């Protein structure tokens, strides 16, 4: 079947959608439904980013459809994208519908990671909208027979200034027709549109939608239970698969006793390919039963070190980066005091509430998969590679999953579903069980960081030496899905990211050494990869230095900062909390029972510009830490949706608190032993503090994302507050009651 | 085995093994997607439905244990055109990020507010203590439950 994108747009934009009178999110819902009923369709190798028609389409009714390969992980970007495009195009917000992450319909938007939707993800949409407006105005000028500089646009209606009766709508100009306009790409190698250039200037002010807290388009469906999640995808003829995970990473599948499941009702097939093993059954509970009952023998597996931090120092090094400023030796030489410390951050799990889930339909040399992937194009490429299918025979359709925070940069369920579907010749849905997600998801890798600094006679840092060890945070990405690894022949992946290092203090003499080491367990970035770990180390160390210099911790930080944004966020939180300057833990006669209170500050030195002050209560008997209040200030350029931003910050803070107070993946000699929410607890309602957010708008600066900004500085803010309350310095995450108590005993 | 279930005011007949968890029947047989699979262990709350006034974990209840008791799912509370007061409060407070846990939050809050129309903040936190959210939407959720409680309070 020759499938044309315009055909879809026409269908989508005409009667079907309007007739359903759904709200903004309708087209996304429709796109997903369309993919489910039409199944495997040829998907172009790529949707060309230099074509304006790849980004925007206007229907005869004036509805505007905007296409992006970026996806909304529950952060609200489909709303904020629509706000930005509405303003750039001069149409009402309600006219916009977003189609996201469908390889048949959208450009390769790149990964939805690193809080980059609001900058790199949004740029091409803004550019395309401005170009579309320019083309529409040029055509309006011809049709109305006036020079285009006499035209004004309001709500998609172009009219002649001073002659309001002379007007024409966008729909009349282009409704259901192509723009046929090429955009200029300043970098032809860029296939994501981030290097698009245009002749139309971008708006710098007079926004109608931008800056307003427009309610999110997805929330009505989410509270009503009608929102499409990948977990709800149903294809005609679909059956259910479950995967049998190895006894340990690296284990070899020795034997499978198919007789052990012969009596499971509804069983369709036991599927084995290399070390990949799964079952397919008519019903979901039957597949679960078969997976539990199947007798399997595995052999071997990796061996895991008892002390991961010691292991990091001695593990095989992939690459070492070493950068310096000034003269560290001379700086140490004139120091009056030398301070050294080591900081440890554990393996952590992204903790998706809904475990991995995907549906795949692999038949007749084509494949379609439905996935919550953060990178549908990348996952499509890998899935095609694993199945040995040409790229244009594989279509990936993004459908929202449970919040993933980096974990679904590599969707493991889709390639598993694809292998099972290929074997049984029917569409297969795979959903992981909770223990699978806890033990087999790629995780945030551990790091160990040593810092040494010299303080001069003025209480300033004379030299600063940072050395950190970590596996890359990208190793579970391309080619490294669990299924492809188990089948064998996967190309592996060598991109290095998230190594410790990077900060914005302006020390005169400093040196940063980053060691990327081999994989411990499969890892993928998690909200602030590398920055969360680095910020914890540096911002705890800065507090230690302030104590050594007998200085107020905020004043001490400001001694070493020049960036006005950094100073602004720190001063904003200090002012909001009524911070009284004093060195930390001045109550040397603190009693050793009851509840001790303290305050801690942290500047997001290795993230975007943010600062946090946390207040804690520490139970001196049990060691339990309760965060009572957290205040955060951030700058992120022009604010598109203030409430949306506030919610992102609150969410990031709470997730960061949870990681810092309680989260550490546990393992034995060869495998992760966490299996549920008891063995890997996360923060619950009774422990949620009061949170205040301070949003510093910068209307003249391009927008940036904040998804990571609040998570990064939470650990050190809490740790520093614990020190202020008790005099106990915690240098290892998480800050469990046992660690606090052991500090108190010392 | 054949069962007749009362779901959202309708009698539904299904034919499944008696030990099938209620959640799979609701989702896969009745296509009610409000309740979600989160852990299958009754630990997270994503699968919560109301069984005769009680918020229960549908992943951990066998279908043969339900009998003729009335089951209410998120779909049975209200529709997009006519939201229930608790759903409306969640919408007004924009209390969802990914929204995967929201079914459990709304259903737990509804059953709780039906018994406790004037709760303290602490009581709401305790009522939701068994429901997990990973996006960190807790503050919006707490506000939504407070809003729903105030709306339902007799003047």
Short mmCIF file of N, CA and C in Angstrom, two decimals, chain A residues 389-512:
data_model
loop_
_atom_site.label_atom_id
_atom_site.label_comp_id
_atom_site.label_asym_id
_atom_site.label_seq_id
_atom_site.Cartn_x
_atom_site.Cartn_y
_atom_site.Cartn_z
N UNK A 389 15.87 -6.21 8.99
CA UNK A 389 14.91 -5.62 8.05
C UNK A 389 15.42 -4.26 7.58
N UNK A 390 15.10 -3.88 6.33
CA UNK A 390 15.47 -2.52 5.91
C UNK A 390 14.70 -1.49 6.73
N UNK A 391 15.32 -0.35 6.91
CA UNK A 391 14.73 0.69 7.77
C UNK A 391 13.33 1.09 7.30
N UNK A 392 13.14 1.16 5.99
CA UNK A 392 11.83 1.63 5.51
C UNK A 392 10.75 0.55 5.60
N UNK A 393 11.09 -0.59 6.13
CA UNK A 393 10.06 -1.61 6.39
C UNK A 393 9.66 -1.63 7.86
N UNK A 394 10.19 -0.71 8.62
CA UNK A 394 9.91 -0.71 10.06
C UNK A 394 9.31 0.64 10.44
N UNK A 395 8.19 0.59 11.10
CA UNK A 395 7.55 1.80 11.58
C UNK A 395 7.49 1.77 13.10
N UNK A 396 7.93 2.84 13.71
CA UNK A 396 7.84 2.96 15.16
C UNK A 396 6.82 4.03 15.51
N UNK A 397 5.90 3.69 16.39
CA UNK A 397 4.87 4.65 16.81
C UNK A 397 5.03 4.87 18.31
N UNK A 398 5.33 6.10 18.69
CA UNK A 398 5.44 6.41 20.10
C UNK A 398 4.05 6.53 20.71
N UNK A 399 3.86 5.89 21.83
CA UNK A 399 2.66 6.07 22.63
C UNK A 399 3.15 6.29 24.05
N UNK A 400 2.58 7.23 24.76
CA UNK A 400 3.13 7.57 26.07
C UNK A 400 3.18 6.35 26.99
N UNK A 401 4.29 6.28 27.72
CA UNK A 401 4.45 5.21 28.71
C UNK A 401 4.37 5.83 30.10
N UNK A 402 4.72 5.05 31.09
CA UNK A 402 4.89 5.59 32.42
C UNK A 402 6.12 6.49 32.40
N UNK A 403 6.15 7.51 33.24
CA UNK A 403 7.30 8.42 33.26
C UNK A 403 8.60 7.63 33.34
N UNK A 404 9.61 8.04 32.54
CA UNK A 404 10.77 7.16 32.41
C UNK A 404 12.10 7.82 32.77
N UNK A 405 12.20 9.16 32.75
CA UNK A 405 13.36 9.87 33.33
C UNK A 405 14.71 9.42 32.75
N UNK A 406 14.71 8.97 31.51
CA UNK A 406 15.94 8.50 30.86
C UNK A 406 15.90 7.02 30.55
N UNK A 407 15.17 6.25 31.34
CA UNK A 407 15.19 4.80 31.22
C UNK A 407 14.76 4.31 29.82
N UNK A 408 13.78 5.00 29.22
CA UNK A 408 13.28 4.53 27.93
C UNK A 408 14.04 5.14 26.74
N UNK A 409 15.23 5.69 26.99
CA UNK A 409 16.11 6.00 25.87
C UNK A 409 16.42 4.71 25.14
N UNK A 410 16.37 3.62 25.87
CA UNK A 410 16.48 2.30 25.27
C UNK A 410 15.27 1.51 25.72
N UNK A 411 14.26 1.40 24.85
CA UNK A 411 13.10 0.60 25.22
C UNK A 411 13.44 -0.87 24.98
N UNK A 412 13.47 -1.64 26.05
CA UNK A 412 13.82 -3.06 25.93
C UNK A 412 12.63 -3.92 25.54
N UNK A 413 11.42 -3.43 25.82
CA UNK A 413 10.24 -4.28 25.58
C UNK A 413 9.93 -4.42 24.09
N UNK A 414 10.14 -3.35 23.31
CA UNK A 414 9.79 -3.40 21.89
C UNK A 414 10.60 -4.46 21.13
N UNK A 415 11.92 -4.51 21.28
CA UNK A 415 12.64 -5.57 20.57
C UNK A 415 12.28 -6.97 21.06
N UNK A 416 11.93 -7.10 22.34
CA UNK A 416 11.48 -8.42 22.84
C UNK A 416 10.16 -8.81 22.18
N UNK A 417 9.23 -7.83 22.14
CA UNK A 417 7.94 -8.10 21.50
C UNK A 417 8.14 -8.44 20.03
N UNK A 418 9.12 -7.79 19.39
CA UNK A 418 9.37 -8.03 17.97
C UNK A 418 9.87 -9.46 17.74
N UNK A 419 10.77 -9.92 18.59
CA UNK A 419 11.28 -11.30 18.44
C UNK A 419 10.15 -12.31 18.62
N UNK A 420 9.29 -12.05 19.61
CA UNK A 420 8.19 -12.98 19.86
C UNK A 420 7.18 -12.94 18.72
N UNK A 421 6.89 -11.74 18.22
CA UNK A 421 5.93 -11.60 17.12
C UNK A 421 6.45 -12.27 15.86
N UNK A 422 7.73 -12.10 15.61
CA UNK A 422 8.34 -12.73 14.44
C UNK A 422 8.18 -14.25 14.52
N UNK A 423 8.32 -14.78 15.73
CA UNK A 423 8.26 -16.24 15.91
C UNK A 423 6.83 -16.77 15.73
N UNK A 424 5.84 -16.05 16.24
CA UNK A 424 4.48 -16.59 16.21
C UNK A 424 3.64 -16.04 15.07
N UNK A 425 4.14 -15.01 14.39
CA UNK A 425 3.40 -14.46 13.26
C UNK A 425 2.14 -13.72 13.64
N UNK A 426 2.10 -13.22 14.86
CA UNK A 426 0.95 -12.43 15.31
C UNK A 426 1.47 -11.22 16.08
N UNK A 427 0.65 -10.17 16.21
CA UNK A 427 1.09 -9.04 17.05
C UNK A 427 1.23 -9.50 18.50
N UNK A 428 2.32 -9.12 19.15
CA UNK A 428 2.56 -9.56 20.53
C UNK A 428 2.77 -8.34 21.43
N UNK A 429 2.13 -8.40 22.58
CA UNK A 429 2.32 -7.38 23.60
C UNK A 429 3.21 -7.97 24.69
N UNK A 430 4.25 -7.22 25.06
CA UNK A 430 5.13 -7.65 26.15
C UNK A 430 5.07 -6.62 27.27
N UNK A 431 4.87 -7.09 28.45
CA UNK A 431 4.96 -6.20 29.62
C UNK A 431 5.85 -6.87 30.64
N UNK A 432 6.75 -6.09 31.21
CA UNK A 432 7.64 -6.64 32.23
C UNK A 432 6.90 -6.75 33.56
N UNK A 433 7.33 -7.71 34.37
CA UNK A 433 6.83 -7.80 35.74
C UNK A 433 7.65 -6.83 36.59
N UNK A 434 7.18 -6.55 37.78
CA UNK A 434 7.87 -5.59 38.63
C UNK A 434 9.32 -6.01 38.89
N UNK A 435 9.53 -7.29 39.17
CA UNK A 435 10.91 -7.71 39.50
C UNK A 435 11.83 -7.56 38.30
N UNK A 436 11.27 -7.67 37.08
CA UNK A 436 12.09 -7.48 35.89
C UNK A 436 12.57 -6.03 35.81
N UNK A 437 11.66 -5.11 36.08
CA UNK A 437 12.00 -3.69 35.98
C UNK A 437 13.04 -3.32 37.05
N UNK A 438 12.89 -3.91 38.23
CA UNK A 438 13.85 -3.56 39.30
C UNK A 438 15.23 -4.15 39.02
N UNK A 439 15.25 -5.34 38.43
CA UNK A 439 16.53 -6.04 38.30
C UNK A 439 17.17 -5.90 36.92
N UNK A 440 16.38 -5.67 35.88
CA UNK A 440 16.93 -5.73 34.53
C UNK A 440 16.88 -4.42 33.76
N UNK A 441 16.24 -3.41 34.31
CA UNK A 441 16.26 -2.12 33.61
C UNK A 441 17.70 -1.61 33.62
N UNK A 442 18.11 -0.89 32.55
CA UNK A 442 19.40 -0.23 32.64
C UNK A 442 19.32 0.81 33.75
N UNK A 443 20.41 1.00 34.48
CA UNK A 443 20.31 1.82 35.69
C UNK A 443 21.27 3.00 35.67
N UNK A 444 21.11 3.87 36.64
CA UNK A 444 22.05 4.97 36.79
C UNK A 444 23.33 4.39 37.40
N UNK A 445 24.47 4.53 36.71
CA UNK A 445 25.68 3.84 37.17
C UNK A 445 26.29 4.52 38.41
N UNK A 446 27.16 3.81 39.13
CA UNK A 446 27.76 4.37 40.34
C UNK A 446 28.94 5.28 39.98
N UNK A 447 29.28 6.14 40.92
CA UNK A 447 30.49 6.94 40.71
C UNK A 447 31.20 7.15 42.03
N UNK A 448 32.49 7.33 41.93
CA UNK A 448 33.27 7.73 43.11
C UNK A 448 34.11 8.93 42.70
N UNK A 449 34.16 9.92 43.59
CA UNK A 449 34.81 11.19 43.26
C UNK A 449 35.72 11.60 44.42
N UNK A 450 36.97 11.88 44.10
CA UNK A 450 37.91 12.45 45.09
C UNK A 450 38.08 13.93 44.80
N UNK A 451 38.03 14.74 45.84
CA UNK A 451 38.33 16.17 45.65
C UNK A 451 39.37 16.60 46.69
N UNK A 452 40.27 17.40 46.23
CA UNK A 452 41.29 17.96 47.12
C UNK A 452 41.40 19.45 46.80
N UNK A 453 41.46 20.28 47.83
CA UNK A 453 41.59 21.71 47.56
C UNK A 453 42.46 22.35 48.61
N UNK A 454 43.07 23.46 48.23
CA UNK A 454 43.83 24.27 49.18
C UNK A 454 43.13 25.60 49.38
N UNK A 455 43.04 26.01 50.65
CA UNK A 455 42.47 27.33 50.96
C UNK A 455 43.61 28.29 51.24
N UNK A 456 43.49 29.50 50.69
CA UNK A 456 44.55 30.49 50.97
C UNK A 456 44.21 31.28 52.24
N UNK A 457 45.07 32.21 52.57
CA UNK A 457 44.93 32.93 53.84
C UNK A 457 43.68 33.79 53.86
N UNK A 458 43.14 34.13 52.66
CA UNK A 458 41.90 34.92 52.60
C UNK A 458 40.65 34.06 52.61
N UNK A 459 40.83 32.75 52.80
CA UNK A 459 39.67 31.88 52.79
C UNK A 459 39.11 31.67 51.40
N UNK A 460 39.96 31.72 50.40
CA UNK A 460 39.52 31.43 49.03
C UNK A 460 40.22 30.17 48.53
N UNK A 461 39.58 29.53 47.54
CA UNK A 461 40.17 28.31 46.99
C UNK A 461 41.37 28.68 46.13
N UNK A 462 42.54 28.22 46.56
CA UNK A 462 43.77 28.51 45.81
C UNK A 462 44.03 27.46 44.76
N UNK A 463 43.53 26.25 45.00
CA UNK A 463 43.69 25.18 44.01
C UNK A 463 42.60 24.15 44.27
N UNK A 464 42.13 23.52 43.19
CA UNK A 464 41.00 22.59 43.30
C UNK A 464 41.27 21.43 42.36
N UNK A 465 41.36 20.22 42.90
CA UNK A 465 41.66 19.06 42.07
C UNK A 465 40.53 18.04 42.22
N UNK A 466 39.92 17.71 41.11
CA UNK A 466 38.75 16.84 41.08
C UNK A 466 39.09 15.60 40.26
N UNK A 467 38.84 14.42 40.80
CA UNK A 467 39.09 13.20 40.04
C UNK A 467 37.93 12.23 40.27
N UNK A 468 37.28 11.81 39.19
CA UNK A 468 36.10 10.95 39.34
C UNK A 468 36.14 9.75 38.42
N UNK A 469 35.49 8.68 38.87
CA UNK A 469 35.43 7.41 38.11
C UNK A 469 33.96 7.02 37.94
N UNK A 470 33.58 6.66 36.72
CA UNK A 470 32.21 6.20 36.48
C UNK A 470 32.15 5.47 35.15
N UNK A 471 31.27 4.46 35.04
CA UNK A 471 30.97 3.95 33.69
C UNK A 471 30.18 5.02 32.94
N UNK A 472 30.16 4.91 31.63
CA UNK A 472 29.35 5.83 30.82
C UNK A 472 27.88 5.64 31.15
N UNK A 473 27.13 6.74 31.02
CA UNK A 473 25.68 6.68 31.25
C UNK A 473 24.92 6.35 29.96
N UNK A 474 25.64 6.04 28.87
CA UNK A 474 24.96 5.79 27.59
C UNK A 474 25.05 4.35 27.13
N UNK A 475 25.65 3.48 27.92
CA UNK A 475 26.01 2.17 27.40
C UNK A 475 24.83 1.26 27.07
N UNK A 476 23.65 1.58 27.61
CA UNK A 476 22.50 0.74 27.26
C UNK A 476 21.78 1.27 26.03
N UNK A 477 22.31 2.34 25.46
CA UNK A 477 21.66 2.94 24.29
C UNK A 477 21.81 2.04 23.08
N UNK A 478 21.93 2.66 21.96
CA UNK A 478 21.90 1.99 20.66
C UNK A 478 22.56 0.63 20.64
N UNK A 479 21.86 -0.33 20.09
CA UNK A 479 22.43 -1.65 19.88
C UNK A 479 22.55 -2.46 21.15
N UNK A 480 22.22 -1.89 22.25
CA UNK A 480 22.41 -2.60 23.50
C UNK A 480 21.12 -2.94 24.22
N UNK A 481 20.03 -3.04 23.46
CA UNK A 481 18.81 -3.49 24.11
C UNK A 481 19.09 -4.90 24.62
N UNK A 482 18.37 -5.24 25.68
CA UNK A 482 18.59 -6.54 26.31
C UNK A 482 18.37 -7.67 25.31
N UNK A 483 17.31 -7.54 24.50
CA UNK A 483 16.98 -8.61 23.54
C UNK A 483 18.13 -8.82 22.56
N UNK A 484 18.66 -7.71 22.02
CA UNK A 484 19.70 -7.85 21.01
C UNK A 484 20.96 -8.44 21.63
N UNK A 485 21.24 -8.05 22.85
CA UNK A 485 22.40 -8.64 23.53
C UNK A 485 22.22 -10.14 23.70
N UNK A 486 21.00 -10.55 24.07
CA UNK A 486 20.77 -11.97 24.34
C UNK A 486 20.74 -12.78 23.06
N UNK A 487 20.24 -12.17 21.97
CA UNK A 487 20.25 -12.86 20.68
C UNK A 487 21.69 -12.98 20.20
N UNK A 488 22.49 -11.99 20.51
CA UNK A 488 23.88 -11.97 20.07
C UNK A 488 24.03 -11.19 18.78
N UNK A 489 25.27 -10.80 18.49
CA UNK A 489 25.55 -10.08 17.25
C UNK A 489 25.22 -8.60 17.30
N UNK A 490 24.89 -8.10 18.48
CA UNK A 490 24.59 -6.66 18.56
C UNK A 490 25.88 -5.87 18.40
N UNK A 491 25.79 -4.69 17.80
CA UNK A 491 27.01 -3.95 17.53
C UNK A 491 27.63 -3.31 18.76
N UNK A 492 26.93 -3.29 19.86
CA UNK A 492 27.46 -2.60 21.03
C UNK A 492 27.41 -1.11 20.82
N UNK A 493 27.92 -0.39 21.74
CA UNK A 493 27.82 1.06 21.64
C UNK A 493 28.93 1.66 22.47
N UNK A 494 29.54 2.69 21.96
CA UNK A 494 30.73 3.19 22.64
C UNK A 494 30.61 4.63 23.09
N UNK A 495 29.45 5.25 22.91
CA UNK A 495 29.36 6.66 23.28
C UNK A 495 29.56 6.81 24.79
N UNK A 496 30.37 7.77 25.16
CA UNK A 496 30.63 8.02 26.57
C UNK A 496 29.90 9.29 26.99
N UNK A 497 29.19 9.21 28.09
CA UNK A 497 28.52 10.41 28.60
C UNK A 497 28.35 10.29 30.10
N UNK A 498 28.16 11.43 30.72
CA UNK A 498 27.83 11.44 32.14
C UNK A 498 29.01 11.21 33.07
N UNK A 499 30.21 11.29 32.57
CA UNK A 499 31.36 11.14 33.46
C UNK A 499 31.42 12.26 34.47
N UNK A 500 31.96 12.00 35.65
CA UNK A 500 32.02 13.04 36.68
C UNK A 500 32.88 14.21 36.21
N UNK A 501 32.50 15.40 36.60
CA UNK A 501 33.28 16.59 36.24
C UNK A 501 32.39 17.68 35.70
N UNK A 502 32.95 18.86 35.62
CA UNK A 502 32.20 19.98 35.09
C UNK A 502 31.52 20.78 36.18
N UNK A 503 31.91 22.03 36.33
CA UNK A 503 31.28 22.88 37.33
C UNK A 503 31.53 24.31 36.93
N UNK A 504 30.76 25.22 37.53
CA UNK A 504 30.84 26.60 37.06
C UNK A 504 31.53 27.53 38.07
N UNK A 505 32.19 26.99 39.08
CA UNK A 505 32.98 27.87 39.95
C UNK A 505 34.22 28.34 39.20
N UNK A 506 34.61 29.56 39.47
CA UNK A 506 35.76 30.11 38.75
C UNK A 506 36.97 30.10 39.66
N UNK A 507 37.53 28.91 39.80
CA UNK A 507 38.75 28.79 40.60
C UNK A 507 39.94 29.20 39.74
N UNK A 508 40.89 29.83 40.39
CA UNK A 508 42.07 30.31 39.65
C UNK A 508 42.89 29.14 39.11
N UNK A 509 43.07 28.14 39.97
CA UNK A 509 43.88 26.98 39.58
C UNK A 509 43.05 25.72 39.82
N UNK A 510 42.80 24.99 38.77
CA UNK A 510 42.08 23.74 39.02
C UNK A 510 42.39 22.69 37.97
N UNK A 511 42.04 21.46 38.32
CA UNK A 511 42.28 20.33 37.42
C UNK A 511 41.13 19.34 37.59
N UNK A 512 40.60 18.87 36.47
CA UNK A 512 39.51 17.90 36.51
C UNK A 512 39.93 16.66 35.74
#
